[in-house]
XYZ file of C-alpha atoms in Angstrom:
285
model
C 19.902 14.172 17.752
C 16.802 15.133 19.702
C 15.518 12.422 22.069
C 12.283 12.969 24.008
C 10.860 10.829 26.819
C 7.081 10.435 27.248
C 6.367 12.335 24.057
C 2.806 13.493 23.412
C 2.061 12.065 19.962
C -1.071 14.140 19.356
C 0.711 16.610 17.010
C 2.377 13.712 15.181
C -0.770 12.096 13.773
C -3.240 13.800 11.479
C -6.276 12.335 13.273
C -5.010 14.244 16.335
C -5.573 11.160 18.477
C -4.007 11.572 21.938
C -1.243 9.058 22.691
C 2.125 8.955 24.435
C 5.265 7.000 23.618
C 7.975 5.995 26.057
C 10.752 7.552 23.973
C 11.030 9.301 20.609
C 14.027 9.937 18.382
C 14.290 12.660 15.738
C 17.314 11.689 13.592
C 18.900 14.148 11.188
C 21.338 11.844 9.381
C 21.765 8.237 8.331
C 24.471 7.857 10.964
C 21.982 8.858 13.666
C 19.432 6.317 12.414
C 22.067 3.621 12.670
C 23.078 4.908 16.106
C 19.536 4.453 17.442
C 19.547 0.737 16.667
C 23.086 0.217 17.869
C 22.668 2.031 21.191
C 19.027 1.158 21.984
C 18.573 -2.369 20.590
C 16.342 -3.655 23.374
C 13.125 -1.780 22.524
C 10.755 -2.226 19.580
C 10.956 0.657 17.094
C 7.954 2.250 15.377
C 8.680 4.470 12.383
C 6.405 7.376 11.437
C 6.751 10.240 8.994
C 4.317 13.126 8.802
C 1.762 11.087 10.778
C -0.778 10.832 7.974
C -2.336 7.515 6.983
C -1.875 6.081 10.498
C -4.224 5.196 13.359
C -3.004 4.973 16.939
C -4.763 2.037 18.600
C -3.406 2.693 22.107
C -3.118 5.688 24.390
C 0.393 4.734 25.532
C 3.260 2.904 23.823
C 6.184 1.359 25.664
C 7.998 1.378 22.332
C 10.542 3.729 20.808
C 9.257 5.962 18.016
C 11.564 7.178 15.263
C 9.933 10.279 13.831
C 10.641 11.927 10.475
C 8.701 15.169 10.832
C 10.386 18.563 10.781
C 13.694 16.777 10.282
C 15.417 14.704 7.617
C 14.086 16.849 4.771
C 17.002 18.043 2.614
C 16.322 18.325 -1.127
C 18.806 18.741 -3.997
C 17.783 19.467 -7.606
C 20.108 18.680 -10.506
C 18.741 19.415 -13.965
C 15.480 17.399 -14.134
C 16.259 15.091 -11.205
C 15.613 15.474 -7.484
C 17.371 13.812 -4.561
C 15.303 14.134 -1.391
C 15.398 12.882 2.180
C 12.391 10.876 3.260
C 11.091 13.328 5.864
C 10.287 16.114 3.406
C 6.551 16.685 2.974
C 4.997 16.148 -0.435
C 3.682 19.721 -0.200
C 7.203 21.129 0.233
C 8.668 18.806 -2.385
C 6.033 19.887 -4.919
C 6.774 23.546 -4.217
C 10.519 22.985 -4.598
C 9.941 21.268 -7.942
C 7.780 24.224 -8.996
C 10.565 26.676 -8.104
C 12.814 24.826 -10.575
C 10.030 24.597 -13.216
C 9.981 20.816 -12.878
C 6.794 18.912 -13.677
C 5.618 15.548 -12.345
C 4.730 16.279 -8.735
C 1.657 18.451 -9.347
C -0.665 15.612 -8.332
C 1.050 15.378 -4.945
C 0.640 19.034 -4.047
C -1.529 19.123 -0.921
C -1.441 15.317 -0.547
C -0.802 14.949 3.194
C 2.280 12.752 3.423
C 6.016 12.734 3.789
C 7.996 11.447 0.818
C 8.883 8.280 2.726
C 5.261 7.621 3.623
C 4.162 8.239 0.031
C 6.659 5.646 -1.202
C 5.672 3.054 1.406
C 2.006 3.204 0.392
C 2.666 4.061 -3.282
C 0.506 7.150 -2.864
C -1.382 8.595 -5.776
C -4.710 9.585 -7.280
C -6.521 9.636 -10.611
C -4.604 6.633 -11.913
C -1.156 8.076 -11.134
C 1.178 7.119 -8.298
C 4.571 8.003 -6.849
C 6.391 4.934 -8.139
C 6.253 6.235 -11.721
C 8.605 9.089 -10.748
C 11.159 7.057 -8.814
C 14.611 6.145 -10.066
C 16.021 4.595 -6.898
C 15.203 4.442 -3.185
C 17.792 4.235 -0.421
C 16.897 2.558 2.862
C 18.350 1.191 6.084
C 17.916 -2.447 7.088
C 18.417 -2.549 10.879
C 18.420 -6.347 10.971
C 21.455 -6.523 8.690
C 22.782 -3.101 9.801
C 23.298 -1.985 6.191
C 22.116 0.771 3.859
C 20.916 -0.294 0.417
C 19.907 1.526 -2.752
C 17.397 -0.216 -5.002
C 15.942 0.666 -8.390
C 12.189 1.098 -8.742
C 11.685 -2.231 -10.513
C 13.007 -4.076 -7.456
C 10.460 -2.576 -5.049
C 7.321 -4.548 -6.004
C 5.022 -1.560 -6.396
C 1.298 -2.229 -6.744
C -1.852 -0.220 -6.092
C -1.300 1.286 -2.604
C 1.346 -1.324 -1.881
C 5.105 -1.773 -2.034
C 8.090 -3.823 -0.911
C 8.266 -1.565 2.160
C 4.758 -2.468 3.332
C 5.782 -6.121 3.233
C 8.994 -5.297 5.152
C 7.966 -2.684 7.732
C 11.288 -2.872 9.591
C 13.044 -1.132 6.680
C 13.551 2.632 6.923
C 13.542 4.766 3.781
C 16.177 7.514 3.995
C 16.355 9.003 0.482
C 14.631 8.851 -2.866
C 15.815 9.910 -6.301
C 13.116 11.121 -8.676
C 13.008 11.766 -12.410
C 10.916 14.821 -13.290
C 10.684 16.817 -16.513
C 11.157 20.474 -17.426
C 7.940 22.400 -17.917
C 6.294 25.809 -17.902
C 6.300 27.226 -14.383
C 2.928 28.954 -14.728
C 1.242 25.821 -16.077
C 2.748 23.679 -13.311
C 1.581 26.120 -10.627
C -1.921 26.349 -12.104
C -2.228 22.557 -12.159
C -1.118 22.346 -8.526
C -3.686 24.907 -7.406
C -6.432 23.215 -9.403
C -5.629 19.863 -7.772
C -5.803 21.521 -4.360
C -9.183 23.142 -5.088
C -10.643 19.832 -6.269
C -9.495 18.069 -3.090
C -10.839 20.781 -0.812
C -14.185 20.638 -2.621
C -14.521 16.865 -2.206
C -12.666 16.019 1.004
C -13.411 16.886 4.668
C -10.355 19.102 5.165
C -12.152 21.002 7.936
C -11.772 18.079 10.384
C -8.696 16.063 11.426
C -8.487 12.927 9.284
C -5.896 10.650 7.704
C -7.147 10.503 4.137
C -8.858 7.550 2.508
C -9.477 4.836 5.083
C -9.966 1.943 2.665
C -8.357 0.814 -0.563
C -10.731 1.112 -3.496
C -12.039 -2.355 -4.394
C -12.077 -3.178 -8.089
C -15.261 -1.989 -9.743
C -16.464 0.040 -6.752
C -15.999 3.414 -5.071
C -15.884 3.448 -1.281
C -17.707 6.771 -0.956
C -20.555 5.519 -3.141
C -20.852 2.287 -1.132
C -21.064 4.256 2.136
C -23.873 6.350 0.682
C -25.751 3.315 -0.636
C -25.533 1.666 2.794
C -26.654 4.849 4.553
C -23.436 5.086 6.557
C -22.404 8.654 5.749
C -22.531 10.541 9.033
C -22.407 7.350 11.118
C -20.806 8.187 14.462
C -19.060 6.344 17.284
C -17.730 8.485 20.114
C -15.898 11.431 18.591
C -15.337 9.764 15.203
C -17.654 9.989 12.224
C -17.854 8.773 8.641
C -17.641 12.038 6.738
C -20.867 13.349 5.268
C -18.792 15.131 2.631
C -16.922 12.008 1.449
C -17.877 8.574 2.776
C -14.372 7.213 2.227
C -13.061 9.334 5.093
C -13.405 9.072 8.866
C -13.036 12.366 10.721
C -12.268 13.308 14.294
C -15.040 15.800 14.964
C -15.039 15.677 18.777
C -11.953 14.342 20.601
C -12.054 10.899 19.004
C -9.905 8.044 20.240
C -8.217 5.372 18.169
C -10.781 2.939 19.583
C -13.634 5.042 18.132
C -12.071 4.992 14.669
C -11.293 1.276 14.761
C -14.852 0.443 15.840
C -16.199 2.318 12.809
C -13.762 0.457 10.562
C -14.911 -2.887 11.985
C -18.556 -1.994 11.390
C -17.883 -0.803 7.825
C -15.979 -3.973 6.936
C -18.862 -6.086 8.282
C -21.517 -4.116 6.396
C -19.551 -4.123 3.115
C -19.060 -7.882 3.367
C -22.788 -8.409 3.994
C -23.927 -6.000 1.283
C -21.376 -6.443 -1.503
C -19.633 -9.731 -0.593
C -16.351 -7.799 -0.516
C -13.613 -7.983 2.096
C -12.668 -4.322 1.928
C -9.019 -3.605 2.760
C -7.895 -0.912 5.195
C -5.426 1.474 3.555
C -4.338 3.183 6.760
C -1.649 1.736 8.998
C -2.902 0.668 12.424
C -0.225 1.064 15.095
């Protein structure tokens, strides 16, 4: 298992915010995950996957990071089912499904997330989400020092929420998904179309971490930002995207503090204007 001291976390978060952690582990098996907690119990552990949907609030962490990026990404296909480790990216998983002519993951092509991260936040778009494809999820509970496998119905999925968000100490290791056989050309065309639509609407040209806020019932965040005149609003190197007001981008060496200050301002303005306490979708670390 790779262990790195004073790791530069800049490449491990999609905002490209500079930060350093005291020590980082890159496990490649369940046994190594367990080993981390057994051999290094004294330090708080922070779990990250592909580094999307997170905001670093500090420039240095005296915590241990357990990172699932470029590791823990084995995938096995059997008929119309997939068993996958949590570190695999949704991009790679979608492409693997395509290679087996399996449909169901087209929506997640080009969604920036690891499988584990997608499950934690119940990622999705256009009324669909990851939980609808899940059969079971396997995870490690470091407090009890046990691995458990739970069916979808036991994981309390809601819009951009799950059992794992309520229990952040749990570590997803594997997921088992039910897909369906389809036409390879049609699946590939749908994937490419989804990608084109995202690139047309989202600020892919700048580092960002996707939608900053959960969509409040009856409203669209991007529309609210436009109505309040906040598109393009800037603090330091961070800016509310002019392309899509639901995104904050790092256009000029932004810090986590810059991004969090914009979030604070947006929450205040939305409360004043719409009487809504808008919820942050991204995980602040």
